[in-house]
Amino acid sequence: ITSPVAFDILPLKLHPFSQSTPTGLDCVGWKRRISIPVIADGALDKTALTDDVGSEEDLYEDFRSSNHRYGHPGGGGEQLAINELISDGSVVYAEALWDHVTMDDQELGFKAGDVIEVMDATNKEWWWGRILDSEGWFPASFVRLRVNQDEPMEDYPLKVDGDKEDDSRRFGMGQTTKDQMRTNVINEIISTERDYIKHLKDICEGYIKQCRKRADMFTEEQLKTIFGNIEDIYRCQKKFVKALEKKFNKDHPHLSEVGSCFLEYQTEFQIYSEYCNNHPNACMELSRLTKVNKYVYFFEACRLLQKMIDISLDGFLLTPVQKICKYPLQLAELLKYTNPQHRDFKDVEAALNAMKNVARLINERKRRLENIDKIAQWQSSIEDWEGEDVLVRSSELIYSGELAKISHPQAKSQQRMFFLFDHQLVCCKKDLLRRDILYYKSRINMDDMEILDVEDGKDKDFNISVKNAFKLHCRDTEEVHLFCAKKPEQKQRWLKAFENERRQVQLDQETGFSITEVQKKQAMLNASKQHHAGKPKAITRPYYDFLMRQKHPTLPTTLPQQQVFMLAEPKRKPSNFWQNISRLTPFRK
């Protein structure tokens, strides 16, 4: 469903404080006086919720029991009035606040902005309505009654049925169907942006300001966890809306050229990445706080004072996550109704690709952050770890596999497992008996290295014959590391992996991707807890599953799954050691 004005893509489970979810009725006309001290800037005083009204709970109940139009119609006069109007034969219209998508043929599906004829409102949660020729049940909380019931339906956007004879009557002789559809899309973009700004303002002023007045209830760290960087998003969106309105042609909306606005702000929209990544933490923190009644009443009092519709705070905070996902959909619709000859066509086309890239980047960053927990778990499984944690410098496993490492001065060859992360290559040794246990041996800083392909034959630096070899050469110290793969294709995969590692580092620098110290510490703490809970220090099959799920462009997609696993876990001859031991055992368990 969409948000209280802008929820866009994802389904939202409402968590009302009452048993039934109220409709978004117009709050004009609510003039009940309540004695609440207010700070000059409009924020509540610390004592505002405890002096004249007693407590947050008293304030909450005071608002609930008041007979203002913002309340739920289920237990009061509004619903009764609606049913009386319907019984008298009057036509009652409601406007959809959010999309209602349903697979049930007895439910009525609609989009935000659709006008629904309410035919039965006896149930306070589900109403029966009609749109054109479709009838069905729909949630009352998804609509609001039209303020002016006498307003003709023709004033609302018309559905295009493809009847060319009606086009001139509907859209006027000077405008084509496609231009009218473009007008509708432009109007939707402008109106939803304005509503979204109002929504962000309500969160910042209705919740954040109030919370900061209550230092006894919230720390700054808690507020950062709950609200993330939503204030930065609010400032960014205000500038974006101003840019859109400058490009908006009020007299002829279909001539508006808004594509350039999205191109201009595509980089700034990347701030949504931080918010989206933090959102699960916000939900967990809110879930923890709302187990305490005083926080429930406080949040509800904030919502009522700001005159926001009846959705819990976690529902409001979902809006930015969904908003950034809707831009590609809106631009795709706009491009669909933009003629190639239109001055805005190329910009809209470029903007669509740009916003798809922004959404893709946000998803990629979310995937990277989810992976840091797995990397921390991997490190905790390594025996004899030395030095700094992997997460101090790295956040992505690029590739891994077994190589022979040849060292100076004896040119001794050693079989080792290598794990290539961004910025570093970690070297481990397998346990002689339990081959799934690894011991930390060393690491190489990839920022100082250059990759050298070595031809088969005698290497003059190490004075030995090599095959399927490559070198890592340190530019600063002239130190050289020689590696040999078992097969030519394995060598090529490693060379490609090193290229991908450098490309990943460069991309992270360009996009400003980084992991906060708090996220790193939390990942290592979680891994430590799991380890102490009794998990063995071993690289088990789930780790290899994780390994293979990483984006390895070097792995051929045509290889069977079993063969892919073999790339990560080298073949070894089956051992009869434990079998022979069991034969000598005088008894069986």
CSV table of N, CA and C in Angstrom, one decimal, residues 400-519:
chain,number,residue,atom,x,y,z
A,400,SER,N,37.8,-17.0,-3.3
A,400,SER,CA,38.6,-17.8,-2.4
A,400,SER,C,38.9,-19.1,-3.1
A,401,GLY,N,40.0,-19.8,-2.6
A,401,GLY,CA,40.4,-21.0,-3.2
A,401,GLY,C,41.8,-21.4,-2.7
A,402,GLU,N,42.2,-22.6,-3.1
A,402,GLU,CA,43.5,-23.1,-2.7
A,402,GLU,C,44.6,-22.8,-3.7
A,403,LEU,N,45.7,-22.4,-3.2
A,403,LEU,CA,46.9,-22.1,-4.1
A,403,LEU,C,48.2,-22.6,-3.4
A,404,ALA,N,49.2,-22.8,-4.2
A,404,ALA,CA,50.5,-23.1,-3.7
A,404,ALA,C,51.3,-21.8,-3.6
A,405,LYS,N,51.7,-21.5,-2.4
A,405,LYS,CA,52.5,-20.3,-2.1
A,405,LYS,C,54.0,-20.7,-2.0
A,406,ILE,N,54.8,-20.0,-2.8
A,406,ILE,CA,56.2,-20.2,-2.8
A,406,ILE,C,57.0,-19.1,-2.2
A,407,SER,N,57.8,-19.4,-1.2
A,407,SER,CA,58.4,-18.3,-0.4
A,407,SER,C,59.9,-18.4,-0.6
A,408,HIS,N,60.5,-17.2,-0.4
A,408,HIS,CA,62.0,-17.1,-0.4
A,408,HIS,C,62.5,-17.5,1.0
A,409,PRO,N,63.7,-17.9,1.3
A,409,PRO,CA,64.8,-18.0,0.2
A,409,PRO,C,64.9,-19.4,-0.3
A,410,GLN,N,64.3,-20.4,0.4
A,410,GLN,CA,64.4,-21.8,-0.1
A,410,GLN,C,63.5,-22.1,-1.2
A,411,ALA,N,62.6,-21.2,-1.6
A,411,ALA,CA,61.6,-21.5,-2.7
A,411,ALA,C,60.7,-22.7,-2.3
A,412,LYS,N,60.4,-22.7,-1.0
A,412,LYS,CA,59.6,-23.8,-0.5
A,412,LYS,C,58.1,-23.6,-0.8
A,413,SER,N,57.4,-24.6,-1.3
A,413,SER,CA,56.0,-24.6,-1.7
A,413,SER,C,55.1,-25.0,-0.6
A,414,GLN,N,54.1,-24.3,-0.3
A,414,GLN,CA,53.1,-24.6,0.8
A,414,GLN,C,51.7,-24.5,0.2
A,415,GLN,N,50.9,-25.5,0.5
A,415,GLN,CA,49.5,-25.4,0.1
A,415,GLN,C,48.7,-24.6,1.1
A,416,ARG,N,48.0,-23.6,0.7
A,416,ARG,CA,47.3,-22.7,1.6
A,416,ARG,C,45.9,-22.4,1.0
A,417,MET,N,45.0,-22.0,1.9
A,417,MET,CA,43.7,-21.5,1.5
A,417,MET,C,43.7,-20.0,1.5
A,418,PHE,N,43.3,-19.3,0.4
A,418,PHE,CA,43.4,-17.9,0.4
A,418,PHE,C,41.9,-17.3,0.2
A,419,PHE,N,41.7,-16.2,0.9
A,419,PHE,CA,40.4,-15.5,0.9
A,419,PHE,C,40.7,-14.1,0.5
A,420,LEU,N,40.2,-13.7,-0.7
A,420,LEU,CA,40.4,-12.4,-1.2
A,420,LEU,C,39.2,-11.5,-0.9
A,421,PHE,N,39.5,-10.5,0.0
A,421,PHE,CA,38.5,-9.5,0.3
A,421,PHE,C,38.9,-8.2,-0.3
A,422,ASP,N,38.0,-7.2,-0.3
A,422,ASP,CA,38.5,-5.9,-0.8
A,422,ASP,C,39.5,-5.4,0.2
A,423,HIS,N,40.6,-5.0,-0.4
A,423,HIS,CA,41.8,-4.4,0.3
A,423,HIS,C,42.8,-5.4,0.9
A,424,GLN,N,42.4,-6.7,1.0
A,424,GLN,CA,43.3,-7.6,1.6
A,424,GLN,C,43.1,-9.1,1.2
A,425,LEU,N,44.2,-9.8,1.2
A,425,LEU,CA,44.2,-11.3,0.9
A,425,LEU,C,44.6,-12.0,2.2
A,426,VAL,N,43.7,-12.9,2.7
A,426,VAL,CA,44.0,-13.6,3.9
A,426,VAL,C,44.4,-15.0,3.6
A,427,CYS,N,45.5,-15.4,4.3
A,427,CYS,CA,46.1,-16.8,4.1
A,427,CYS,C,45.8,-17.6,5.3
A,428,CYS,N,45.3,-18.9,5.1
A,428,CYS,CA,45.0,-19.8,6.1
A,428,CYS,C,45.6,-21.2,5.8
A,429,LYS,N,45.8,-22.0,6.8
A,429,LYS,CA,46.3,-23.3,6.7
A,429,LYS,C,45.3,-24.3,7.2
A,430,LYS,N,45.1,-25.4,6.5
A,430,LYS,CA,44.1,-26.4,6.9
A,430,LYS,C,44.7,-27.3,8.0
A,431,ASP,N,43.8,-27.8,8.9
A,431,ASP,CA,44.3,-28.7,9.9
A,431,ASP,C,44.6,-30.1,9.2
A,432,LEU,N,45.6,-30.7,9.7
A,432,LEU,CA,46.0,-32.0,9.1
A,432,LEU,C,45.0,-33.1,9.2
A,433,LEU,N,44.3,-33.2,10.3
A,433,LEU,CA,43.3,-34.2,10.5
A,433,LEU,C,41.9,-33.7,10.1
A,434,ARG,N,41.5,-32.6,10.7
A,434,ARG,CA,40.2,-32.1,10.4
A,434,ARG,C,40.3,-31.0,9.4
A,435,ARG,N,40.1,-31.3,8.1
A,435,ARG,CA,40.4,-30.4,7.0
A,435,ARG,C,39.4,-29.2,7.0
A,436,ASP,N,38.3,-29.3,7.8
A,436,ASP,CA,37.4,-28.2,7.8
A,436,ASP,C,37.8,-27.1,8.8
A,437,ILE,N,38.9,-27.3,9.5
A,437,ILE,CA,39.4,-26.3,10.5
A,437,ILE,C,40.5,-25.6,9.8
A,438,LEU,N,40.5,-24.2,9.9
A,438,LEU,CA,41.6,-23.4,9.3
A,438,LEU,C,42.3,-22.6,10.4
A,439,TYR,N,43.6,-22.4,10.2
A,439,TYR,CA,44.4,-21.6,11.1
A,439,TYR,C,44.9,-20.4,10.4
A,440,TYR,N,44.9,-19.3,11.0
A,440,TYR,CA,45.3,-18.0,10.4
A,440,TYR,C,46.9,-18.1,10.3
A,441,LYS,N,47.4,-17.7,9.1
A,441,LYS,CA,48.8,-17.6,8.9
A,441,LYS,C,49.3,-16.2,8.6
A,442,SER,N,48.7,-15.5,7.7
A,442,SER,CA,49.2,-14.2,7.3
A,442,SER,C,48.1,-13.4,6.4
A,443,ARG,N,48.4,-12.2,6.1
A,443,ARG,CA,47.6,-11.5,5.2
A,443,ARG,C,48.4,-10.5,4.3
A,444,ILE,N,47.9,-10.1,3.2
A,444,ILE,CA,48.6,-9.3,2.3
A,444,ILE,C,47.8,-8.0,2.0
A,445,ASN,N,48.3,-6.9,2.1
A,445,ASN,CA,47.6,-5.6,1.8
A,445,ASN,C,47.6,-5.4,0.3
A,446,MET,N,46.4,-5.5,-0.3
A,446,MET,CA,46.2,-5.5,-1.7
A,446,MET,C,46.3,-4.0,-2.3
A,447,ASP,N,46.2,-3.0,-1.4
A,447,ASP,CA,46.3,-1.7,-1.9
A,447,ASP,C,47.7,-1.3,-2.4
A,448,ASP,N,48.8,-2.1,-1.9
A,448,ASP,CA,50.1,-1.8,-2.3
A,448,ASP,C,50.6,-2.8,-3.4
A,449,MET,N,49.8,-3.7,-3.9
A,449,MET,CA,50.2,-4.7,-4.8
A,449,MET,C,49.9,-4.5,-6.2
A,450,GLU,N,50.7,-5.0,-7.1
A,450,GLU,CA,50.3,-5.1,-8.5
A,450,GLU,C,50.4,-6.6,-8.9
A,451,ILE,N,49.6,-7.0,-9.8
A,451,ILE,CA,49.5,-8.4,-10.2
A,451,ILE,C,50.3,-8.6,-11.5
A,452,LEU,N,51.1,-9.6,-11.4
A,452,LEU,CA,52.0,-10.0,-12.6
A,452,LEU,C,51.7,-11.4,-13.0
A,453,ASP,N,51.3,-11.5,-14.3
A,453,ASP,CA,51.1,-12.8,-14.9
A,453,ASP,C,52.5,-13.5,-15.2
A,454,VAL,N,52.7,-14.7,-14.8
A,454,VAL,CA,53.9,-15.4,-15.0
A,454,VAL,C,53.8,-16.6,-16.1
A,455,GLU,N,54.6,-16.6,-17.0
A,455,GLU,CA,54.6,-17.6,-18.0
A,455,GLU,C,55.1,-18.9,-17.5
A,456,ASP,N,54.6,-20.1,-18.0
A,456,ASP,CA,55.0,-21.4,-17.6
A,456,ASP,C,56.5,-21.5,-18.0
A,457,GLY,N,57.3,-22.1,-17.0
A,457,GLY,CA,58.7,-22.3,-17.3
A,457,GLY,C,59.5,-21.9,-16.0
A,458,LYS,N,60.8,-21.6,-16.2
A,458,LYS,CA,61.6,-21.3,-15.1
A,458,LYS,C,61.5,-19.8,-14.8
A,459,ASP,N,61.2,-19.6,-13.5
A,459,ASP,CA,61.1,-18.2,-13.0
A,459,ASP,C,62.5,-17.7,-12.5
A,460,LYS,N,63.0,-16.6,-13.0
A,460,LYS,CA,64.3,-16.2,-12.7
A,460,LYS,C,64.4,-15.6,-11.3
A,461,ASP,N,63.3,-15.0,-10.8
A,461,ASP,CA,63.4,-14.5,-9.4
A,461,ASP,C,63.5,-15.6,-8.4
A,462,PHE,N,62.8,-16.7,-8.5
A,462,PHE,CA,62.8,-17.7,-7.6
A,462,PHE,C,63.7,-18.9,-8.0
A,463,ASN,N,64.1,-18.9,-9.3
A,463,ASN,CA,65.0,-19.9,-9.8
A,463,ASN,C,64.4,-21.3,-9.7
A,464,ILE,N,63.1,-21.4,-10.0
A,464,ILE,CA,62.5,-22.7,-10.1
A,464,ILE,C,61.5,-22.7,-11.3
A,465,SER,N,61.1,-23.9,-11.7
A,465,SER,CA,60.2,-24.0,-12.8
A,465,SER,C,58.7,-23.9,-12.2
A,466,VAL,N,57.9,-23.2,-12.9
A,466,VAL,CA,56.5,-23.0,-12.4
A,466,VAL,C,55.5,-23.2,-13.5
A,467,LYS,N,54.3,-23.4,-13.1
A,467,LYS,CA,53.2,-23.6,-14.0
A,467,LYS,C,51.9,-23.0,-13.4
A,468,ASN,N,51.1,-22.4,-14.3
A,468,ASN,CA,49.9,-21.7,-13.8
A,468,ASN,C,50.2,-20.7,-12.7
A,469,ALA,N,51.2,-19.9,-12.9
A,469,ALA,CA,51.7,-19.1,-11.8
A,469,ALA,C,51.4,-17.6,-12.0
A,470,PHE,N,51.3,-16.8,-10.9
A,470,PHE,CA,51.3,-15.4,-11.0
A,470,PHE,C,51.9,-14.8,-9.7
A,471,LYS,N,52.3,-13.5,-9.8
A,471,LYS,CA,53.0,-12.9,-8.7
A,471,LYS,C,52.2,-11.7,-8.2
A,472,LEU,N,52.4,-11.4,-6.9
A,472,LEU,CA,52.0,-10.2,-6.3
A,472,LEU,C,53.2,-9.4,-5.9
A,473,HIS,N,53.4,-8.2,-6.5
A,473,HIS,CA,54.6,-7.4,-6.3
A,473,HIS,C,54.2,-6.1,-5.6
A,474,CYS,N,54.9,-5.9,-4.5
A,474,CYS,CA,54.7,-4.7,-3.6
A,474,CYS,C,55.5,-3.5,-4.2
A,475,ARG,N,54.8,-2.5,-4.6
A,475,ARG,CA,55.5,-1.3,-5.2
A,475,ARG,C,56.5,-0.6,-4.2
A,476,ASP,N,56.1,-0.6,-3.0
A,476,ASP,CA,56.9,0.1,-2.0
A,476,ASP,C,58.2,-0.6,-1.5
A,477,THR,N,58.0,-1.9,-1.2
A,477,THR,CA,59.1,-2.7,-0.6
A,477,THR,C,59.8,-3.6,-1.6
A,478,GLU,N,59.2,-3.7,-2.8
A,478,GLU,CA,59.7,-4.6,-3.8
A,478,GLU,C,59.6,-6.1,-3.4
A,479,GLU,N,58.8,-6.3,-2.4
A,479,GLU,CA,58.5,-7.7,-2.0
A,479,GLU,C,57.7,-8.4,-3.0
A,480,VAL,N,58.0,-9.7,-3.3
A,480,VAL,CA,57.3,-10.5,-4.3
A,480,VAL,C,56.8,-11.8,-3.7
A,481,HIS,N,55.5,-12.1,-4.0
A,481,HIS,CA,54.9,-13.3,-3.6
A,481,HIS,C,54.5,-14.1,-4.8
A,482,LEU,N,54.9,-15.4,-4.9
A,482,LEU,CA,54.7,-16.2,-6.0
A,482,LEU,C,53.6,-17.3,-5.7
A,483,PHE,N,52.6,-17.4,-6.6
A,483,PHE,CA,51.5,-18.4,-6.3
A,483,PHE,C,51.4,-19.2,-7.6
A,484,CYS,N,51.0,-20.5,-7.3
A,484,CYS,CA,50.7,-21.4,-8.4
A,484,CYS,C,49.3,-22.1,-8.2
A,485,ALA,N,48.5,-22.1,-9.3
A,485,ALA,CA,47.3,-22.8,-9.3
A,485,ALA,C,47.4,-24.2,-9.9
A,486,LYS,N,46.5,-25.1,-9.6
A,486,LYS,CA,46.6,-26.4,-10.1
A,486,LYS,C,46.2,-26.5,-11.6
A,487,LYS,N,45.4,-25.6,-12.1
A,487,LYS,CA,44.9,-25.7,-13.5
A,487,LYS,C,45.0,-24.3,-14.1
A,488,PRO,N,45.1,-24.2,-15.4
A,488,PRO,CA,45.1,-22.9,-16.0
A,488,PRO,C,43.9,-22.0,-15.8
A,489,GLU,N,42.7,-22.7,-15.8
A,489,GLU,CA,41.4,-22.0,-15.6
A,489,GLU,C,41.3,-21.4,-14.2
A,490,GLN,N,41.9,-22.1,-13.2
A,490,GLN,CA,41.9,-21.6,-11.8
A,490,GLN,C,42.8,-20.3,-11.8
A,491,LYS,N,43.9,-20.3,-12.5
A,491,LYS,CA,44.8,-19.2,-12.5
A,491,LYS,C,44.0,-18.0,-13.1
A,492,GLN,N,43.3,-18.2,-14.2
A,492,GLN,CA,42.5,-17.1,-14.8
A,492,GLN,C,41.4,-16.6,-13.9
A,493,ARG,N,40.8,-17.4,-13.1
A,493,ARG,CA,39.8,-17.0,-12.2
A,493,ARG,C,40.4,-16.1,-11.1
A,494,TRP,N,41.6,-16.4,-10.7
A,494,TRP,CA,42.3,-15.6,-9.7
A,494,TRP,C,42.7,-14.2,-10.3
A,495,LEU,N,43.2,-14.2,-11.5
A,495,LEU,CA,43.6,-13.0,-12.1
A,495,LEU,C,42.3,-12.1,-12.3
A,496,LYS,N,41.2,-12.7,-12.7
A,496,LYS,CA,40.0,-11.9,-12.9
A,496,LYS,C,39.5,-11.4,-11.5
A,497,ALA,N,39.7,-12.2,-10.5
A,497,ALA,CA,39.2,-11.8,-9.1
A,497,ALA,C,40.0,-10.6,-8.6
A,498,PHE,N,41.3,-10.6,-8.9
A,498,PHE,CA,42.1,-9.4,-8.5
A,498,PHE,C,41.6,-8.2,-9.2
A,499,GLU,N,41.3,-8.3,-10.5
A,499,GLU,CA,40.7,-7.1,-11.2
A,499,GLU,C,39.4,-6.7,-10.6
A,500,ASN,N,38.6,-7.6,-10.2
A,500,ASN,CA,37.3,-7.3,-9.6
A,500,ASN,C,37.5,-6.6,-8.2
A,501,GLU,N,38.5,-7.0,-7.5
A,501,GLU,CA,38.8,-6.5,-6.2
A,501,GLU,C,39.2,-5.0,-6.4
A,502,ARG,N,40.0,-4.7,-7.3
A,502,ARG,CA,40.4,-3.3,-7.5
A,502,ARG,C,39.2,-2.4,-8.0
A,503,ARG,N,38.4,-3.1,-8.9
A,503,ARG,CA,37.2,-2.4,-9.3
A,503,ARG,C,36.2,-2.1,-8.2
A,504,GLN,N,36.1,-3.0,-7.3
A,504,GLN,CA,35.2,-2.9,-6.1
A,504,GLN,C,35.7,-1.7,-5.2
A,505,VAL,N,37.0,-1.7,-5.0
A,505,VAL,CA,37.5,-0.6,-4.2
A,505,VAL,C,37.3,0.7,-4.8
A,506,GLN,N,37.5,0.8,-6.1
A,506,GLN,CA,37.3,2.1,-6.8
A,506,GLN,C,35.8,2.5,-6.7
A,507,LEU,N,34.9,1.6,-6.9
A,507,LEU,CA,33.5,1.9,-6.9
A,507,LEU,C,33.1,2.4,-5.5
A,508,ASP,N,33.6,1.7,-4.5
A,508,ASP,CA,33.3,2.1,-3.1
A,508,ASP,C,33.8,3.6,-2.8
A,509,GLN,N,34.9,3.9,-3.4
A,509,GLN,CA,35.4,5.3,-3.2
A,509,GLN,C,34.6,6.3,-3.9
A,510,GLU,N,34.1,5.9,-5.1
A,510,GLU,CA,33.3,6.8,-5.9
A,510,GLU,C,31.9,7.0,-5.3
A,511,THR,N,31.3,6.0,-4.7
A,511,THR,CA,30.0,6.1,-4.2
A,511,THR,C,30.0,6.4,-2.7
A,512,GLY,N,31.2,6.4,-2.1
A,512,GLY,CA,31.2,6.8,-0.7
A,512,GLY,C,30.8,5.7,0.3
A,513,PHE,N,30.8,4.4,-0.2
A,513,PHE,CA,30.3,3.3,0.6
A,513,PHE,C,31.3,3.1,1.8
A,514,SER,N,30.7,2.9,3.0
A,514,SER,CA,31.5,2.6,4.2
A,514,SER,C,30.6,2.0,5.2
A,515,ILE,N,31.3,1.3,6.1
A,515,ILE,CA,30.6,0.7,7.2
A,515,ILE,C,30.9,1.4,8.5
A,516,THR,N,30.0,1.8,9.3
A,516,THR,CA,30.2,2.5,10.5
A,516,THR,C,30.9,1.6,11.6
A,517,GLU,N,31.6,2.3,12.5
A,517,GLU,CA,32.3,1.5,13.5
A,517,GLU,C,31.3,0.8,14.4
A,518,VAL,N,30.1,1.3,14.6
A,518,VAL,CA,29.0,0.7,15.4
A,518,VAL,C,28.6,-0.6,14.7
A,519,GLN,N,28.4,-0.6,13.4
A,519,GLN,CA,28.0,-1.8,12.6
A,519,GLN,C,29.1,-2.8,12.7
